[in-house]
């Protein structure tokens, strides 16, 4: 016999539910601007800009100060710790800049990967120690949702049962702690696109991983209506010789989700996983046009696939601010249409939008 000890009050549940619904309101997704210092450095290096705190701040200020109409397609922004406490040129804290546009502020909470001994290079996630205190502080500082990224990979011997179970449990523990402190947890079990596996293999692994994640969330008494899922789309490995259409990706993705993700989850915000900007938009659009039942919002939580064209337009030059904002707003609007299944390709996308953003063994 199981005994119920309520994890959350009705008031806490109501608040979490409302936050989650705001983030994934129709036509809205998430800007993932939570790249660590090192990852942001790699992005800046590509456009030959030095990785300084000021350059990181300056680029993000350009994104965050885009026209207020950006809130038609962006419902939430995920911050990195450094960015959360930075200000714009007028001295206004970045969270306030975002909130004034009626966009929800989020924070990256995991502390990166740690090796799992006895596995083929698999990992678990660090950051549970002290997480409750960090969540409480972030909530005071204006944050309303969190993100925690677990990483799994497909090879002949992975993911192992141990890696699946360990990462599912750490995601569930994180989600429970977040909710106790008023933060909506984004649950992100990413299966990396590295490898030459086909679409069917990725679908099989995705189903196994998501089934384990939702079993763990249930075991930990997590309130699903106050969570969001950030999964990979079901795609073939980056080195797979066979190429699949957006419709094939969509059918495999929605089938996997339909089999594993409870309808109580308000929204599924896909990661772009190194797809080009255009590919990520086309696949998202096809997913929303898929004829299978879709009880959740199917939207985006993109980093690279919302920022690549903007970074290329900026190139570290202040005079490129307008072009940078236009490039960012264009991608945001396209993805806003795609998460309603209404993106019609004009055939005029620029070179930057079609460039692969894949990085092997990607770390955030």
Coordinates of C-alpha atoms in Angstrom, one line a residue:
X1 CA 0.0 0.0 0.0
X2 CA 1.4 3.4 -0.9
X3 CA 0.8 6.3 1.4
X4 CA 0.3 9.8 0.2
X5 CA 2.1 12.7 1.9
X6 CA 1.3 15.7 -0.3
X7 CA 4.5 17.2 -1.8
X8 CA 2.9 20.5 -2.7
X9 CA 0.0 22.6 -1.5
X10 CA -2.8 23.4 -3.9
X11 CA -1.5 27.0 -4.0
X12 CA 2.0 25.8 -5.0
X13 CA 0.5 23.6 -7.7
X14 CA -1.6 26.5 -9.1
X15 CA 1.4 28.8 -9.3
X16 CA 3.6 26.2 -11.1
X17 CA 0.8 25.4 -13.5
X18 CA 0.3 29.1 -14.4
X19 CA 4.1 29.6 -15.0
X20 CA 4.3 26.6 -17.3
X21 CA 1.3 27.7 -19.3
X22 CA 2.8 31.2 -19.8
X23 CA 6.0 29.8 -21.1
X24 CA 4.3 27.6 -23.7
X25 CA 1.4 29.8 -24.6
X26 CA 0.3 29.2 -28.2
X27 CA 3.0 30.2 -30.7
X28 CA 5.7 30.7 -28.0
X29 CA 8.9 28.8 -27.2
X30 CA 12.1 29.4 -25.2
X31 CA 15.3 31.2 -26.0
X32 CA 18.1 29.1 -24.4
X33 CA 20.7 31.8 -23.6
X34 CA 22.3 29.8 -20.8
X35 CA 25.6 28.9 -22.5
X36 CA 28.4 28.6 -20.1
X37 CA 31.5 30.9 -20.3
X38 CA 33.4 28.2 -22.2
X39 CA 30.6 27.4 -24.7
X40 CA 29.9 31.0 -25.3
X41 CA 33.6 31.4 -26.0
X42 CA 33.4 28.8 -28.7
X43 CA 30.5 30.7 -30.3
X44 CA 32.4 34.0 -30.2
X45 CA 35.6 32.3 -31.5
X46 CA 33.7 31.4 -34.7
X47 CA 33.0 35.1 -35.4
X48 CA 36.6 36.1 -34.3
X49 CA 35.4 37.9 -31.2
X50 CA 37.3 37.7 -27.9
X51 CA 35.6 35.8 -25.1
X52 CA 35.3 38.5 -22.4
X53 CA 32.5 39.1 -19.9
X54 CA 31.7 42.4 -21.7
X55 CA 31.4 40.8 -25.1
X56 CA 29.1 38.1 -23.7
X57 CA 27.0 40.8 -22.0
X58 CA 26.9 43.0 -25.1
X59 CA 25.7 40.2 -27.4
X60 CA 23.0 39.1 -25.0
X61 CA 21.9 42.7 -24.4
X62 CA 21.3 43.0 -28.2
X63 CA 19.0 39.9 -28.1
X64 CA 17.2 40.9 -24.9
X65 CA 16.6 44.5 -26.1
X66 CA 14.9 43.4 -29.3
X67 CA 11.5 44.9 -30.0
X68 CA 8.8 44.0 -27.4
X69 CA 6.9 42.1 -30.1
X70 CA 9.4 39.3 -29.6
X71 CA 7.1 38.2 -26.8
X72 CA 4.7 36.9 -29.5
X73 CA 7.1 34.0 -30.1
X74 CA 9.4 33.9 -27.0
X75 CA 7.7 32.9 -23.7
X76 CA 10.8 32.2 -21.7
X77 CA 14.5 32.9 -21.6
X78 CA 17.0 30.5 -19.9
X79 CA 19.9 32.4 -18.3
X80 CA 23.4 31.4 -17.2
X81 CA 24.3 32.5 -13.7
X82 CA 26.7 35.2 -14.9
X83 CA 24.0 36.7 -17.2
X84 CA 21.3 36.7 -14.6
X85 CA 23.3 39.3 -12.6
X86 CA 24.4 41.4 -15.6
X87 CA 22.8 44.7 -16.6
X88 CA 22.0 46.5 -19.9
X89 CA 23.8 49.7 -20.9
X90 CA 21.4 51.9 -18.9
X91 CA 22.0 49.9 -15.7
X92 CA 18.8 47.8 -15.8
X93 CA 19.2 44.2 -14.7
X94 CA 18.7 41.7 -17.5
X95 CA 15.9 39.8 -15.7
X96 CA 13.9 43.1 -15.5
X97 CA 14.5 43.7 -19.3
X98 CA 13.0 40.3 -20.0
X99 CA 10.1 40.6 -17.5
X100 CA 9.1 44.0 -18.8
X101 CA 8.4 42.2 -22.1
X102 CA 6.2 39.8 -20.2
X103 CA 8.6 36.9 -20.8
X104 CA 9.4 34.4 -18.0
X105 CA 13.0 34.2 -16.6
X106 CA 14.7 30.8 -16.2
X107 CA 18.1 29.5 -15.0
X108 CA 20.4 26.7 -15.9
X109 CA 20.8 24.6 -12.6
X110 CA 22.9 21.6 -13.4
X111 CA 26.7 21.7 -12.8
X112 CA 27.7 19.5 -15.8
X113 CA 28.6 15.9 -16.2
X114 CA 30.6 13.4 -14.1
X115 CA 31.8 10.0 -15.3
X116 CA 29.9 6.8 -14.4
X117 CA 32.6 4.2 -13.7
X118 CA 32.2 0.9 -15.3
X119 CA 30.4 2.3 -18.4
X120 CA 31.6 3.1 -21.9
X121 CA 32.3 6.7 -21.2
X122 CA 28.8 7.5 -19.9
X123 CA 28.0 10.2 -17.5
X124 CA 25.6 11.4 -14.8
X125 CA 24.8 15.0 -13.8
X126 CA 26.2 17.0 -10.9
X127 CA 24.5 19.8 -9.0
X128 CA 22.0 18.3 -6.5
X129 CA 24.1 19.3 -3.5
X130 CA 23.0 22.8 -2.4
X131 CA 20.3 22.8 -5.1
X132 CA 17.5 23.7 -2.7
X133 CA 19.4 26.8 -1.4
X134 CA 20.2 27.9 -5.0
X135 CA 16.6 27.5 -6.1
X136 CA 15.4 29.6 -3.1
X137 CA 17.9 32.3 -3.9
X138 CA 17.1 32.4 -7.6
X139 CA 13.4 32.6 -6.9
X140 CA 14.0 35.7 -4.8
X141 CA 16.1 37.1 -7.7
X142 CA 13.1 36.8 -10.1
X143 CA 13.6 33.4 -11.6
X144 CA 10.5 31.2 -12.3
X145 CA 11.8 28.1 -14.0
X146 CA 14.9 25.9 -14.1
X147 CA 16.7 23.7 -16.6
X148 CA 18.7 20.5 -15.9
X149 CA 20.4 18.7 -18.8
X150 CA 21.2 15.0 -18.7
X151 CA 23.3 13.6 -21.5
X152 CA 23.0 10.1 -23.1
X153 CA 24.6 8.7 -26.2
X154 CA 23.9 6.0 -28.7
X155 CA 26.6 3.5 -29.5
X156 CA 26.6 -0.3 -29.8
X157 CA 26.9 -0.5 -26.0
X158 CA 25.0 2.6 -24.9
X159 CA 23.0 3.9 -23.3
X160 CA 23.3 1.4 -20.6
X161 CA 20.5 0.6 -18.1
X162 CA 22.6 2.2 -15.4
X163 CA 23.1 5.5 -17.3
X164 CA 19.3 5.7 -18.1
X165 CA 18.3 5.0 -14.5
X166 CA 20.9 7.2 -12.9
X167 CA 20.1 10.2 -15.2
X168 CA 16.3 9.7 -14.8
X169 CA 16.6 9.7 -11.0
X170 CA 18.8 12.9 -11.0
X171 CA 16.3 14.6 -13.3
X172 CA 13.4 13.6 -11.0
X173 CA 15.2 14.7 -7.8
X174 CA 16.1 18.0 -9.4
X175 CA 12.4 18.5 -10.6
X176 CA 11.1 17.8 -7.1
X177 CA 13.5 20.3 -5.4
X178 CA 12.6 22.9 -8.1
X179 CA 8.9 22.6 -7.4
X180 CA 9.4 22.9 -3.6
X181 CA 10.9 26.3 -4.2
X182 CA 8.3 27.6 -6.8
X183 CA 10.4 26.9 -9.9
X184 CA 8.9 25.0 -12.9
X185 CA 11.5 22.4 -13.8
X186 CA 12.5 21.8 -17.5
X187 CA 13.4 18.2 -17.6
X188 CA 16.1 17.7 -20.4
X189 CA 17.2 14.1 -21.1
X190 CA 19.2 14.7 -24.3
X191 CA 20.2 11.8 -26.5
X192 CA 23.2 13.2 -28.4
X193 CA 23.0 13.1 -32.2
X194 CA 26.6 11.8 -32.5
X195 CA 26.9 8.5 -34.3
X196 CA 25.8 6.7 -37.5
X197 CA 22.6 5.1 -36.1
X198 CA 19.4 5.3 -38.1
X199 CA 16.0 6.9 -37.2
X200 CA 14.5 3.7 -35.9
X201 CA 17.4 3.2 -33.4
X202 CA 17.0 6.7 -32.1
X203 CA 13.3 6.2 -31.7
X204 CA 13.8 3.0 -29.7
X205 CA 16.3 4.6 -27.4
X206 CA 14.2 7.8 -27.0
X207 CA 11.2 5.7 -25.9
X208 CA 13.3 3.7 -23.4
X209 CA 14.8 6.9 -21.9
X210 CA 11.5 8.9 -21.7
X211 CA 9.7 5.9 -20.1
X212 CA 12.4 5.7 -17.4
X213 CA 12.2 9.5 -16.9
X214 CA 8.5 9.6 -16.4
X215 CA 8.6 6.5 -14.1
X216 CA 11.2 8.4 -12.0
X217 CA 9.2 11.6 -12.0
X218 CA 6.2 9.6 -10.7
X219 CA 8.3 7.9 -8.0
X220 CA 9.5 11.3 -6.8
X221 CA 5.9 12.7 -6.6
X222 CA 6.6 15.4 -9.2
X223 CA 3.6 17.5 -10.3
X224 CA 3.6 16.9 -14.0
X225 CA 1.3 19.9 -14.8
X226 CA 4.0 22.1 -13.4
X227 CA 6.9 20.8 -15.5
X228 CA 8.1 21.0 -19.1
X229 CA 10.0 18.4 -21.1
X230 CA 13.0 19.4 -23.3
X231 CA 13.9 16.3 -25.4
X232 CA 15.8 15.7 -28.5
X233 CA 13.8 15.2 -31.7
X234 CA 14.0 11.7 -33.0
X235 CA 16.6 12.0 -35.8
X236 CA 19.2 9.7 -37.3
X237 CA 22.8 10.1 -36.1
X238 CA 24.8 12.9 -37.6
X239 CA 27.0 10.4 -39.5
X240 CA 24.1 8.2 -40.7
X241 CA 24.4 7.8 -44.5
X242 CA 20.6 7.8 -45.0
X243 CA 18.9 11.2 -44.8
X244 CA 15.3 11.4 -43.6
X245 CA 12.6 13.9 -44.4
X246 CA 11.0 16.3 -41.9
X247 CA 7.8 14.2 -42.1
X248 CA 9.7 11.0 -41.2
X249 CA 11.4 12.8 -38.3
X250 CA 8.0 14.1 -37.2
X251 CA 6.3 10.7 -37.3
X252 CA 9.1 9.0 -35.3
X253 CA 9.2 11.9 -32.8
X254 CA 5.5 12.1 -32.1
X255 CA 5.2 8.4 -32.0
X256 CA 7.9 8.1 -29.3
X257 CA 6.3 11.0 -27.3
X258 CA 2.8 9.5 -27.6
X259 CA 4.0 6.3 -26.1
X260 CA 5.9 7.7 -23.2
X261 CA 4.9 11.3 -22.2
X262 CA 1.7 11.7 -20.1
X263 CA -0.9 14.1 -21.4
X264 CA -0.6 16.0 -18.1
X265 CA 2.7 17.6 -19.3
X266 CA 1.8 21.1 -20.6
X267 CA 4.5 21.4 -23.1
X268 CA 7.4 19.7 -24.9
X269 CA 10.1 22.2 -25.9
X270 CA 12.6 20.5 -28.3
X271 CA 16.3 21.2 -28.2
X272 CA 17.9 21.8 -31.6
X273 CA 20.8 19.4 -31.1
X274 CA 23.1 20.9 -33.7
X275 CA 20.6 21.0 -36.5
X276 CA 20.9 24.1 -38.7
X277 CA 18.5 26.9 -37.9
X278 CA 16.3 26.1 -41.0
X279 CA 16.4 22.3 -40.3
X280 CA 15.2 22.8 -36.7
X281 CA 12.3 25.0 -37.9
X282 CA 11.3 22.6 -40.7
X283 CA 11.3 19.6 -38.4
X284 CA 9.4 21.5 -35.7
X285 CA 6.8 22.5 -38.3
X286 CA 6.4 19.0 -39.5
X287 CA 6.0 17.7 -35.9
X288 CA 3.1 20.1 -35.4
X289 CA 1.6 19.0 -38.7
X290 CA 1.9 15.3 -37.8
X291 CA -1.5 13.6 -37.9
X292 CA -1.1 11.7 -34.6
X293 CA -2.8 12.9 -31.4
X294 CA -0.8 15.7 -29.7
X295 CA -2.1 16.4 -26.2
X296 CA 0.8 18.7 -25.3
X297 CA 2.1 22.0 -26.9
X298 CA 5.0 21.0 -29.1
X299 CA 7.4 24.0 -29.3
X300 CA 11.1 24.9 -29.1
X301 CA 13.9 25.6 -26.6
X302 CA 16.6 26.6 -29.0
X303 CA 20.1 28.1 -28.3
X304 CA 22.2 27.7 -31.4
X305 CA 19.2 27.4 -33.7
X306 CA 17.9 30.9 -32.6
X307 CA 21.3 32.6 -32.4
X308 CA 23.6 31.5 -35.2
X309 CA 22.4 34.0 -37.8
X310 CA 22.3 36.7 -35.2
X311 CA 25.9 36.0 -34.1
X312 CA 27.0 36.0 -37.7
X313 CA 25.3 39.4 -38.3
X314 CA 26.8 40.9 -35.2
X315 CA 30.4 39.9 -35.6
X316 CA 31.2 41.9 -32.4
X317 CA 30.5 45.3 -34.0
X318 CA 28.1 47.7 -32.2
X319 CA 27.0 49.2 -35.5
X320 CA 25.5 45.8 -36.4
X321 CA 22.9 45.9 -33.6
X322 CA 19.9 46.4 -35.8
X323 CA 20.9 43.6 -38.3
X324 CA 21.6 41.3 -35.3
X325 CA 18.1 41.9 -33.8
X326 CA 16.5 41.5 -37.2
X327 CA 18.2 38.1 -37.7
X328 CA 17.2 37.0 -34.2
X329 CA 13.6 38.2 -34.5
X330 CA 13.2 36.5 -37.9
X331 CA 14.2 33.1 -36.5
X332 CA 12.0 33.6 -33.4
X333 CA 9.0 34.4 -35.6
X334 CA 9.7 31.5 -37.9
X335 CA 9.8 29.1 -34.9
X336 CA 6.7 30.7 -33.5
X337 CA 4.9 29.8 -36.8
X338 CA 6.5 26.3 -36.8
X339 CA 5.2 25.5 -33.3
X340 CA 1.7 26.1 -34.7
X341 CA 2.5 24.1 -37.9
X342 CA 2.2 27.3 -40.0
X343 CA 5.7 27.9 -41.3
X344 CA 5.7 28.1 -45.1
X345 CA 9.2 28.1 -46.6
X346 CA 9.8 31.1 -48.8
X347 CA 13.0 29.6 -50.4
X348 CA 14.9 32.7 -49.4
X349 CA 16.7 31.6 -46.2
X350 CA 20.2 32.8 -46.0
X351 CA 23.4 30.7 -45.9
X352 CA 23.8 31.1 -42.1
X353 CA 20.4 29.6 -41.5
X354 CA 21.3 26.4 -43.5
X355 CA 24.7 25.9 -41.9
X356 CA 25.0 22.8 -39.6
X357 CA 25.5 23.7 -36.0
X358 CA 26.6 20.2 -35.0
X359 CA 29.4 19.8 -32.4
X360 CA 30.6 16.3 -31.4
X361 CA 29.9 15.4 -27.8
X362 CA 28.3 18.8 -27.2
X363 CA 28.6 20.3 -23.8
X364 CA 26.7 23.4 -22.6

